Amino acid sequence: MTETENIASSTYDVVVLGAGPVGENVADRTRAAGLSTAVVESELVGGECSYWACMPSKALLRPVIAQADARRLPGLSASVQGPLDAAAVLARRDYWASDWKDDGQIGWLESIGADLHRGHGRLTGERTVTVTGPDGVRKVLTARHAVAVCTGTRAVLPDLPGLDEVKPWTSREATSAKSAPGRLVVVGGGVVATEMATAWQALGSRVTLLVRGKGLLNRMEPFAGELVAEALTEAGVSVRTGTSVESVARENGTVVVVTDTGDRIEADEILFATGRAPRTDDIGLDTIGQKPGSWLEVDDSLRVTGSDWLYAVGDVNHRALLTHQGKYQARIAGAAISARASGTSVQADPWGAHAATADHDAVPQVVFTDPEAASVGLSLAEAEQAGHRVRAVDYDLASVSGAGLYGDGYRGRARMVVDLEREILLGVTFVGPGVGELIHSATIAVAGQVPISRLWHAVPSYPTISEVWLRLLEAYRDN
């Protein structure tokens, strides 16, 4: 008997590589359509979001934001001036990360009737995945209809002298650390960098934020990064823009960072939040004519270009590296796979049941700093670059009664980008305390392409921060 004959094999309608939120949602939709589904996972079921990103990071940040809000209220501010109980915050973080155990997630997969295969999965030909288990035993999974690659991304570290010896933090270490370092250098100016600077400064670290560019959050409207940088500085973070790291070393336990200006910065830990790369380097892409380590190009149904069976869903396709957007893609992909499997026509037109149109036109995001920054759709610069005839309408959020009631000294700003040809919104940005819960109204307006004339009839409750919608419409009308 040959070695190949010793390898167990199974056939499913669908095989999903990766059991993070994206892979779970693909499996949920294909199982709901009656398709047999296998899910392959080499780490924890639940993926990056559950254990090293969304859940633990927001658990760290929630007490920070709650304390900041409380300090804005007379009658309460005096009671919350002391430091946070870091041990209690970290214990709650551990709870929300399920103590890095995936029993509950496994139970959910079982409840929908999906089969979990533990181990490293690699494509070994068309519609075929070979799984090598923790014990080295291999099995071959064959898909009748589709294989969905949902393997996500990993943190990218720069090529710097001395980096290996330093043992730097990535987003994983930043969200799972067991204690606050006395001094922390954060390299980067995006979401992970600003959120982790916010969290660890509040938990007792002295944070230095090194940003190569001119400002923070450069994918949002410029005022978002400006307001967040101002608040971080007031909180005690040393924010240095236009600064690059030239070398790092660990000397007697201390991290030594040398910048391009020759400055020497000492710290206990250093976090690099400098980008993501697709986890596609070792999943067998070479066996199907794709380049290992590459982003996978897809159409709006999330099917890989040039294939009629391979799908790439979530971060691996580089359309929108956000958990909620990946789950949205998973719902679309699962529906498209199910439609094609049953011979049903695919609704691929924009905003159709099988088209991830929001990836182009209505991606929402919240940065959970203090103040929060939230946006959906296109920024003014993006809209102009795309050739739209647009107008930006701005309003000072602090002038809204609901914002003033939310907290003394409220600072914030709102912007809507109006398509002047169609008089609909192409993008909306809010910056200020509490605006994360405001962005879904903007998402509905942008995704629904609601005309300005109809938005006048969406009456905001008084006195809420949502009254900014009325003020933005008035500013648009009066200018």
Short mmCIF file of C-alpha atoms in Angstrom, two decimals:
data_model
loop_
_atom_site.label_atom_id
_atom_site.label_comp_id
_atom_site.label_asym_id
_atom_site.label_seq_id
_atom_site.Cartn_x
_atom_site.Cartn_y
_atom_site.Cartn_z
CA MET A 1 0.00 0.00 0.00
CA THR A 2 1.44 3.39 -0.96
CA GLU A 3 1.79 6.40 1.32
CA THR A 4 -0.90 8.21 -0.68
CA GLU A 5 -3.34 5.37 -0.10
CA ASN A 6 -2.80 5.73 3.66
CA ILE A 7 -4.03 9.34 3.64
CA ALA A 8 -7.68 9.68 4.63
CA SER A 9 -9.89 11.64 2.27
CA SER A 10 -13.29 13.31 2.49
CA THR A 11 -15.48 15.19 0.05
CA TYR A 12 -17.54 18.26 0.90
CA ASP A 13 -19.50 20.79 -1.07
CA VAL A 14 -17.38 23.60 0.38
CA VAL A 15 -13.98 23.73 2.10
CA VAL A 16 -13.09 26.86 4.08
CA LEU A 17 -9.45 27.64 4.90
CA GLY A 18 -9.41 29.66 8.13
CA ALA A 19 -11.86 29.70 11.05
CA GLY A 20 -11.79 33.37 11.96
CA PRO A 21 -14.97 35.48 11.81
CA VAL A 22 -14.78 35.49 8.02
CA GLY A 23 -14.43 31.74 7.61
CA GLU A 24 -17.10 31.15 10.23
CA ASN A 25 -19.55 33.36 8.34
CA VAL A 26 -18.85 31.67 5.02
CA ALA A 27 -19.53 28.33 6.70
CA ASP A 28 -22.69 29.67 8.32
CA ARG A 29 -24.13 30.79 4.98
CA THR A 30 -23.20 27.65 3.05
CA ARG A 31 -24.54 25.40 5.81
CA ALA A 32 -27.77 27.42 5.90
CA ALA A 33 -28.11 26.63 2.19
CA GLY A 34 -27.72 22.92 2.90
CA LEU A 35 -24.16 22.56 1.59
CA SER A 36 -21.79 20.25 3.47
CA THR A 37 -18.90 22.36 4.74
CA ALA A 38 -15.44 21.67 6.18
CA VAL A 39 -13.49 24.34 8.06
CA VAL A 40 -9.70 24.09 8.45
CA GLU A 41 -7.88 25.98 11.21
CA SER A 42 -4.26 25.79 12.41
CA GLU A 43 -4.64 28.08 15.43
CA LEU A 44 -7.68 29.10 17.51
CA VAL A 45 -11.18 28.91 16.08
CA GLY A 46 -12.37 32.50 16.15
CA GLY A 47 -9.23 33.93 14.59
CA GLU A 48 -7.31 37.16 15.01
CA CYS A 49 -10.34 39.28 15.89
CA SER A 50 -11.42 37.15 18.84
CA TYR A 51 -8.05 36.74 20.53
CA TRP A 52 -5.54 39.35 19.34
CA ALA A 53 -7.43 42.23 17.71
CA CYS A 54 -11.01 43.52 17.96
CA MET A 55 -12.15 41.89 21.19
CA PRO A 56 -9.10 42.26 23.45
CA SER A 57 -8.21 45.72 22.13
CA LYS A 58 -11.71 47.09 22.71
CA ALA A 59 -11.80 45.46 26.15
CA LEU A 60 -8.59 47.36 26.96
CA LEU A 61 -9.94 50.62 25.57
CA ARG A 62 -13.46 50.63 27.02
CA PRO A 63 -12.40 51.55 30.61
CA VAL A 64 -10.08 54.22 29.19
CA ILE A 65 -12.93 55.86 27.26
CA ALA A 66 -15.39 55.49 30.14
CA GLN A 67 -12.98 57.19 32.52
CA ALA A 68 -12.31 59.99 30.03
CA ASP A 69 -16.06 60.56 29.62
CA ALA A 70 -16.58 60.57 33.38
CA ARG A 71 -13.85 63.18 33.82
CA ARG A 72 -15.85 65.54 31.61
CA LEU A 73 -18.80 65.57 34.03
CA PRO A 74 -18.92 67.77 37.13
CA GLY A 75 -20.15 65.77 40.10
CA LEU A 76 -18.37 62.69 38.80
CA SER A 77 -14.96 63.88 37.64
CA ALA A 78 -13.50 64.17 41.13
CA SER A 79 -14.21 60.50 41.76
CA VAL A 80 -12.30 59.20 38.75
CA GLN A 81 -9.06 61.16 38.82
CA GLY A 82 -6.92 58.27 40.01
CA PRO A 83 -5.25 55.71 37.78
CA LEU A 84 -7.13 52.80 36.28
CA ASP A 85 -6.94 49.46 38.05
CA ALA A 86 -4.72 47.87 35.42
CA ALA A 87 -5.03 44.36 36.85
CA ALA A 88 -8.83 44.53 36.70
CA VAL A 89 -8.77 45.91 33.15
CA LEU A 90 -6.44 43.13 32.02
CA ALA A 91 -8.56 40.48 33.74
CA ARG A 92 -11.65 41.74 31.90
CA ARG A 93 -9.61 41.73 28.68
CA ASP A 94 -8.76 38.09 29.32
CA TYR A 95 -12.45 37.28 29.76
CA TRP A 96 -13.36 38.89 26.44
CA ALA A 97 -10.53 36.99 24.76
CA SER A 98 -12.00 33.79 26.25
CA ASP A 99 -8.66 33.27 28.04
CA TRP A 100 -7.35 32.31 24.59
CA LYS A 101 -9.44 29.13 24.52
CA ASP A 102 -11.77 28.36 21.64
CA ASP A 103 -14.22 25.87 23.18
CA GLY A 104 -17.19 28.19 22.67
CA GLN A 105 -16.32 28.84 19.06
CA ILE A 106 -15.92 25.12 18.39
CA GLY A 107 -19.34 24.53 19.91
CA TRP A 108 -20.84 27.12 17.58
CA LEU A 109 -19.31 25.45 14.50
CA GLU A 110 -20.72 22.13 15.66
CA SER A 111 -24.15 23.72 16.16
CA ILE A 112 -24.37 24.71 12.48
CA GLY A 113 -23.20 21.31 11.30
CA ALA A 114 -19.79 22.32 9.93
CA ASP A 115 -16.87 19.88 10.33
CA LEU A 116 -13.71 21.29 11.91
CA HIS A 117 -10.33 19.95 10.78
CA ARG A 118 -7.46 21.04 13.01
CA GLY A 119 -4.14 21.54 11.29
CA HIS A 120 -2.37 23.38 8.52
CA GLY A 121 -4.30 23.37 5.25
CA ARG A 122 -2.65 23.71 1.87
CA LEU A 123 -4.15 23.70 -1.60
CA THR A 124 -2.75 20.71 -3.47
CA GLY A 125 -4.59 21.14 -6.73
CA GLU A 126 -7.94 22.23 -8.06
CA ARG A 127 -10.69 22.01 -5.40
CA THR A 128 -8.33 20.04 -3.15
CA VAL A 129 -6.95 20.88 0.31
CA THR A 130 -4.50 18.69 2.22
CA VAL A 131 -4.57 19.14 5.99
CA THR A 132 -1.58 18.23 8.13
CA GLY A 133 -2.76 17.76 11.70
CA PRO A 134 -0.84 18.56 14.90
CA ASP A 135 0.13 14.87 15.05
CA GLY A 136 1.51 14.95 11.51
CA VAL A 137 -1.33 12.90 10.09
CA ARG A 138 -2.55 14.13 6.71
CA LYS A 139 -5.98 14.05 5.15
CA VAL A 140 -7.25 15.26 1.81
CA LEU A 141 -10.43 17.34 1.55
CA THR A 142 -12.05 17.71 -1.84
CA ALA A 143 -14.62 20.41 -2.59
CA ARG A 144 -17.42 19.77 -5.07
CA HIS A 145 -18.20 23.45 -5.51
CA ALA A 146 -15.82 25.87 -3.78
CA VAL A 147 -12.76 26.43 -1.66
CA ALA A 148 -12.82 29.71 0.29
CA VAL A 149 -9.49 31.15 1.44
CA CYS A 150 -10.14 33.09 4.66
CA THR A 151 -6.68 33.05 6.20
CA GLY A 152 -6.44 36.76 7.02
CA THR A 153 -3.27 38.75 7.49
CA ARG A 154 -0.20 38.95 9.70
CA ALA A 155 1.72 41.91 11.04
CA VAL A 156 4.61 43.17 8.94
CA LEU A 157 7.89 44.02 10.65
CA PRO A 158 10.42 46.35 9.00
CA ASP A 159 13.88 45.23 7.96
CA LEU A 160 15.90 46.91 10.71
CA PRO A 161 19.29 46.12 12.18
CA GLY A 162 18.95 44.44 15.58
CA LEU A 163 15.23 43.75 15.33
CA ASP A 164 15.39 40.02 15.99
CA GLU A 165 17.24 40.48 19.29
CA VAL A 166 14.76 43.10 20.48
CA LYS A 167 11.76 40.74 20.24
CA PRO A 168 9.39 43.56 19.30
CA TRP A 169 5.67 43.61 19.95
CA THR A 170 3.22 43.32 17.10
CA SER A 171 -0.52 43.82 17.49
CA ARG A 172 -0.73 40.34 19.06
CA GLU A 173 1.63 41.13 21.92
CA ALA A 174 0.12 44.60 22.37
CA THR A 175 -3.37 43.21 22.95
CA SER A 176 -2.35 40.19 25.06
CA ALA A 177 0.42 41.59 27.29
CA LYS A 178 0.08 40.60 30.95
CA SER A 179 1.28 43.92 32.37
CA ALA A 180 1.91 47.49 31.32
CA PRO A 181 5.54 48.22 30.42
CA GLY A 182 6.99 51.24 32.16
CA ARG A 183 8.03 52.77 28.86
CA LEU A 184 6.60 51.84 25.46
CA VAL A 185 7.62 53.04 22.01
CA VAL A 186 4.89 52.66 19.37
CA VAL A 187 5.95 52.88 15.72
CA GLY A 188 3.17 53.77 13.30
CA GLY A 189 0.35 56.24 12.88
CA GLY A 190 -2.65 54.11 11.98
CA VAL A 191 -5.47 52.47 13.89
CA VAL A 192 -3.44 49.92 15.86
CA ALA A 193 -0.79 52.47 16.78
CA THR A 194 -3.20 55.14 18.00
CA GLU A 195 -5.49 52.71 19.85
CA MET A 196 -2.64 50.94 21.63
CA ALA A 197 -0.96 54.24 22.52
CA THR A 198 -4.29 55.32 24.03
CA ALA A 199 -4.74 52.09 25.99
CA TRP A 200 -1.26 51.60 27.41
CA GLN A 201 -0.74 55.27 28.31
CA ALA A 202 -3.92 55.08 30.38
CA LEU A 203 -2.82 51.77 31.94
CA GLY A 204 0.39 53.29 33.23
CA SER A 205 2.97 53.17 30.44
CA ARG A 206 4.91 56.21 29.33
CA VAL A 207 4.30 56.09 25.58
CA THR A 208 6.30 57.58 22.72
CA LEU A 209 4.57 57.44 19.35
CA LEU A 210 6.86 57.60 16.32
CA VAL A 211 5.12 58.44 13.05
CA ARG A 212 6.98 58.46 9.74
CA GLY A 213 4.38 60.63 8.00
CA LYS A 214 3.02 64.07 8.72
CA GLY A 215 0.15 62.96 10.91
CA LEU A 216 -2.05 60.20 12.29
CA LEU A 217 -4.85 58.21 10.66
CA ASN A 218 -3.89 59.30 7.15
CA ARG A 219 -6.70 57.28 5.55
CA MET A 220 -9.29 59.52 7.18
CA GLU A 221 -9.99 63.22 6.80
CA PRO A 222 -6.93 65.20 8.02
CA PHE A 223 -8.80 66.70 10.97
CA ALA A 224 -9.35 63.22 12.43
CA GLY A 225 -5.65 62.62 12.94
CA GLU A 226 -5.13 66.17 14.16
CA LEU A 227 -7.74 65.90 16.89
CA VAL A 228 -6.53 62.46 17.99
CA ALA A 229 -2.89 63.62 18.08
CA GLU A 230 -3.86 66.65 20.16
CA ALA A 231 -5.71 64.47 22.66
CA LEU A 232 -2.93 61.89 22.88
CA THR A 233 -0.44 64.66 23.62
CA GLU A 234 -2.68 66.05 26.35
CA ALA A 235 -2.93 62.55 27.84
CA GLY A 236 0.86 62.38 28.12
CA VAL A 237 1.88 60.57 24.94
CA SER A 238 4.94 61.99 23.20
CA VAL A 239 3.83 62.19 19.56
CA ARG A 240 6.67 62.65 17.08
CA THR A 241 5.70 62.98 13.42
CA GLY A 242 8.08 62.94 10.47
CA THR A 243 10.25 60.46 12.37
CA SER A 244 11.68 57.16 11.14
CA VAL A 245 13.41 54.41 13.08
CA GLU A 246 16.94 53.71 11.86
CA SER A 247 17.94 50.95 14.28
CA VAL A 248 16.89 49.15 17.44
CA ALA A 249 18.78 47.18 20.05
CA ARG A 250 18.21 45.69 23.49
CA GLU A 251 20.92 46.64 25.94
CA ASN A 252 20.76 45.06 29.39
CA GLY A 253 17.03 44.54 28.95
CA THR A 254 16.36 48.07 27.72
CA VAL A 255 15.16 48.74 24.17
CA VAL A 256 17.22 51.45 22.50
CA VAL A 257 15.71 53.14 19.45
CA VAL A 258 17.75 55.41 17.18
CA THR A 259 15.76 57.69 14.87
CA ASP A 260 16.70 59.24 11.55
CA THR A 261 17.46 62.49 13.36
CA GLY A 262 19.96 60.73 15.63
CA ASP A 263 17.72 60.80 18.70
CA ARG A 264 18.14 57.93 21.13
CA ILE A 265 14.98 56.73 22.86
CA GLU A 266 14.97 54.12 25.63
CA ALA A 267 12.01 51.90 26.43
CA ASP A 268 11.01 48.61 27.98
CA GLU A 269 9.11 47.42 24.90
CA ILE A 270 8.60 48.53 21.32
CA LEU A 271 5.46 47.94 19.24
CA PHE A 272 5.59 48.02 15.46
CA ALA A 273 2.20 48.78 13.93
CA THR A 274 3.44 49.30 10.41
CA GLY A 275 1.20 47.28 8.14
CA ARG A 276 -0.21 43.85 7.33
CA ALA A 277 0.61 41.11 4.82
CA PRO A 278 -1.65 38.30 3.58
CA ARG A 279 -1.33 34.85 5.16
CA THR A 280 -1.03 33.19 1.77
CA ASP A 281 2.67 32.32 1.71
CA ASP A 282 2.22 28.66 2.72
CA ILE A 283 -1.27 27.62 1.57
CA GLY A 284 -0.29 26.01 -1.72
CA LEU A 285 -1.10 28.85 -4.10
CA ASP A 286 1.72 27.69 -6.36
CA THR A 287 -0.19 24.44 -7.06
CA ILE A 288 -3.03 26.37 -8.72
CA GLY A 289 -1.03 28.96 -10.65
CA GLN A 290 -1.12 31.71 -8.02
CA LYS A 291 1.85 33.44 -6.38
CA PRO A 292 2.51 32.44 -2.75
CA GLY A 293 2.36 35.38 -0.35
CA SER A 294 0.24 37.49 -2.69
CA TRP A 295 -3.05 39.27 -2.17
CA LEU A 296 -5.78 37.45 -4.07
CA GLU A 297 -7.68 39.51 -6.62
CA VAL A 298 -11.43 38.85 -6.66
CA ASP A 299 -14.62 40.01 -8.32
CA ASP A 300 -17.51 41.44 -6.32
CA SER A 301 -18.82 37.96 -5.52
CA LEU A 302 -15.39 37.31 -3.93
CA ARG A 303 -14.43 34.72 -6.54
CA VAL A 304 -10.73 34.78 -7.43
CA THR A 305 -10.07 36.22 -10.87
CA GLY A 306 -9.73 33.48 -13.47
CA SER A 307 -11.24 30.74 -11.30
CA ASP A 308 -14.71 29.22 -11.13
CA TRP A 309 -14.19 27.48 -7.75
CA LEU A 310 -11.74 29.51 -5.62
CA TYR A 311 -12.92 32.36 -3.39
CA ALA A 312 -10.82 34.75 -1.29
CA VAL A 313 -12.78 36.41 1.49
CA GLY A 314 -11.73 38.99 4.07
CA ASP A 315 -8.29 40.53 4.46
CA VAL A 316 -6.60 38.21 1.93
CA ASN A 317 -8.21 40.08 -0.96
CA HIS A 318 -7.01 43.50 0.29
CA ARG A 319 -10.34 45.20 -0.37
CA ALA A 320 -11.11 46.37 3.16
CA LEU A 321 -9.03 45.07 6.08
CA LEU A 322 -11.75 45.24 8.73
CA THR A 323 -13.48 42.41 10.57
CA HIS A 324 -16.99 43.69 9.95
CA GLN A 325 -16.24 44.18 6.27
CA GLY A 326 -14.79 40.67 6.02
CA LYS A 327 -17.95 39.26 7.61
CA TYR A 328 -20.00 41.23 5.10
CA GLN A 329 -17.93 39.74 2.28
CA ALA A 330 -18.44 36.29 3.83
CA ARG A 331 -22.20 36.68 3.71
CA ILE A 332 -21.98 37.73 0.07
CA ALA A 333 -19.55 34.94 -0.83
CA GLY A 334 -21.57 32.30 1.00
CA ALA A 335 -24.70 33.38 -0.84
CA ALA A 336 -22.87 33.40 -4.20
CA ILE A 337 -21.37 29.95 -3.62
CA SER A 338 -24.79 28.59 -2.67
CA ALA A 339 -26.47 30.19 -5.70
CA ARG A 340 -23.92 28.79 -8.12
CA ALA A 341 -24.07 25.36 -6.48
CA SER A 342 -27.83 25.22 -6.96
CA GLY A 343 -27.76 26.65 -10.47
CA THR A 344 -29.57 29.81 -9.38
CA SER A 345 -28.73 33.02 -11.22
CA VAL A 346 -26.17 35.23 -9.50
CA GLN A 347 -27.24 38.82 -8.79
CA ALA A 348 -23.91 40.50 -9.48
CA ASP A 349 -25.12 44.02 -10.24
CA PRO A 350 -24.10 46.75 -7.77
CA TRP A 351 -25.92 46.35 -4.46
CA GLY A 352 -27.20 42.93 -5.59
CA ALA A 353 -27.43 39.91 -3.28
CA HIS A 354 -24.12 38.55 -4.57
CA ALA A 355 -22.05 41.74 -4.95
CA ALA A 356 -19.90 43.24 -2.20
CA THR A 357 -20.57 46.78 -3.41
CA ALA A 358 -20.05 48.35 0.00
CA ASP A 359 -16.34 47.52 -0.32
CA HIS A 360 -16.14 50.25 -2.95
CA ASP A 361 -18.62 52.82 -1.71
CA ALA A 362 -19.62 52.43 1.92
CA VAL A 363 -16.91 51.01 4.20
CA PRO A 364 -17.45 52.14 7.81
CA GLN A 365 -14.74 52.27 10.46
CA VAL A 366 -14.41 53.39 14.06
CA VAL A 367 -11.09 54.18 15.75
CA PHE A 368 -11.63 53.73 19.49
CA THR A 369 -9.31 56.47 20.69
CA ASP A 370 -10.35 59.44 22.84
CA PRO A 371 -11.83 61.19 20.92
CA GLU A 372 -13.26 58.48 18.72
CA ALA A 373 -12.87 58.86 14.96
CA ALA A 374 -15.51 57.32 12.72
CA SER A 375 -15.97 57.44 8.98
CA VAL A 376 -17.81 55.80 6.10
CA GLY A 377 -17.42 56.09 2.35
CA LEU A 378 -15.03 58.49 0.64
CA SER A 379 -13.02 61.31 2.14
CA LEU A 380 -13.03 64.64 0.34
CA ALA A 381 -9.64 63.90 -1.24
CA GLU A 382 -10.72 60.43 -2.37
CA ALA A 383 -13.95 61.76 -3.88
CA GLU A 384 -12.10 64.48 -5.79
CA GLN A 385 -9.47 62.01 -6.96
CA ALA A 386 -12.24 59.73 -8.25
CA GLY A 387 -13.51 62.60 -10.41
CA HIS A 388 -16.71 63.43 -8.53
CA ARG A 389 -17.93 67.02 -8.36
CA VAL A 390 -18.27 67.36 -4.63
CA ARG A 391 -18.55 69.74 -1.75
CA ALA A 392 -17.46 69.19 1.84
CA VAL A 393 -19.77 70.47 4.55
CA ASP A 394 -18.21 70.83 8.01
CA TYR A 395 -19.69 71.47 11.43
CA ASP A 396 -18.25 71.91 14.90
CA LEU A 397 -19.69 69.03 16.92
CA ALA A 398 -19.21 70.96 20.14
CA SER A 399 -21.92 73.38 18.96
CA VAL A 400 -24.57 70.65 19.13
CA SER A 401 -26.51 70.69 22.40
CA GLY A 402 -26.28 66.92 22.80
CA ALA A 403 -22.50 67.07 22.61
CA GLY A 404 -22.32 69.77 25.27
CA LEU A 405 -24.50 67.66 27.53
CA TYR A 406 -22.36 64.60 26.83
CA GLY A 407 -19.40 66.24 28.55
CA ASP A 408 -17.91 69.61 29.43
CA GLY A 409 -15.19 70.76 27.08
CA TYR A 410 -16.45 68.51 24.28
CA ARG A 411 -14.32 68.80 21.15
CA GLY A 412 -15.21 67.30 17.79
CA ARG A 413 -15.93 67.87 14.16
CA ALA A 414 -18.24 66.47 11.50
CA ARG A 415 -17.97 66.44 7.71
CA MET A 416 -20.21 65.17 4.97
CA VAL A 417 -19.01 64.93 1.36
CA VAL A 418 -21.87 65.67 -1.03
CA ASP A 419 -22.03 64.54 -4.64
CA LEU A 420 -23.33 67.73 -6.26
CA GLU A 421 -24.60 65.96 -9.38
CA ARG A 422 -26.86 63.49 -7.57
CA GLU A 423 -27.18 65.31 -4.23
CA ILE A 424 -26.33 62.22 -2.21
CA LEU A 425 -23.62 61.61 0.35
CA LEU A 426 -20.38 59.96 -0.74
CA GLY A 427 -18.77 60.06 2.68
CA VAL A 428 -19.21 61.14 6.28
CA THR A 429 -16.65 61.58 9.08
CA PHE A 430 -17.28 62.25 12.75
CA VAL A 431 -14.60 62.89 15.38
CA GLY A 432 -15.51 63.30 19.04
CA PRO A 433 -16.44 61.39 22.18
CA GLY A 434 -19.25 58.91 21.58
CA VAL A 435 -19.36 59.19 17.79
CA GLY A 436 -18.72 55.50 17.23
CA GLU A 437 -22.40 54.85 17.89
CA LEU A 438 -23.31 57.64 15.45
CA ILE A 439 -21.61 56.25 12.36
CA HIS A 440 -24.23 53.66 11.43
CA SER A 441 -26.73 56.37 10.57
CA ALA A 442 -24.14 57.73 8.14
CA THR A 443 -23.51 54.23 6.79
CA ILE A 444 -27.21 53.85 5.99
CA ALA A 445 -27.26 57.24 4.27
CA VAL A 446 -24.21 56.43 2.13
CA ALA A 447 -25.04 52.79 1.33
CA GLY A 448 -28.69 53.68 0.67
CA GLN A 449 -27.72 56.68 -1.48
CA VAL A 450 -30.38 58.63 0.38
CA PRO A 451 -31.06 61.96 -1.38
CA ILE A 452 -30.38 65.15 0.58
CA SER A 453 -34.03 66.06 0.06
CA ARG A 454 -35.12 62.92 1.92
CA LEU A 455 -32.56 63.34 4.72
CA TRP A 456 -34.40 66.51 5.72
CA HIS A 457 -37.25 64.24 6.80
CA ALA A 458 -35.03 62.12 9.07
CA VAL A 459 -35.59 64.15 12.23
CA PRO A 460 -32.87 63.76 14.89
CA SER A 461 -34.02 63.41 18.49
CA TYR A 462 -33.25 66.36 20.75
CA PRO A 463 -30.94 66.72 22.59
CA THR A 464 -28.64 64.10 21.10
CA ILE A 465 -25.33 64.32 19.29
CA SER A 466 -27.25 63.08 16.24
CA GLU A 467 -28.62 66.61 15.85
CA VAL A 468 -25.40 67.27 13.97
CA TRP A 469 -27.23 65.81 10.95
CA LEU A 470 -29.65 68.75 10.98
CA ARG A 471 -26.80 71.23 11.36
CA LEU A 472 -24.89 69.69 8.44
CA LEU A 473 -27.98 69.88 6.22
CA GLU A 474 -28.57 73.50 7.22
CA ALA A 475 -24.94 74.34 6.44
CA TYR A 476 -25.30 72.70 3.03
CA ARG A 477 -28.52 74.62 2.29
CA ASP A 478 -27.23 78.00 3.45
CA ASN A 479 -23.95 78.04 1.52
#
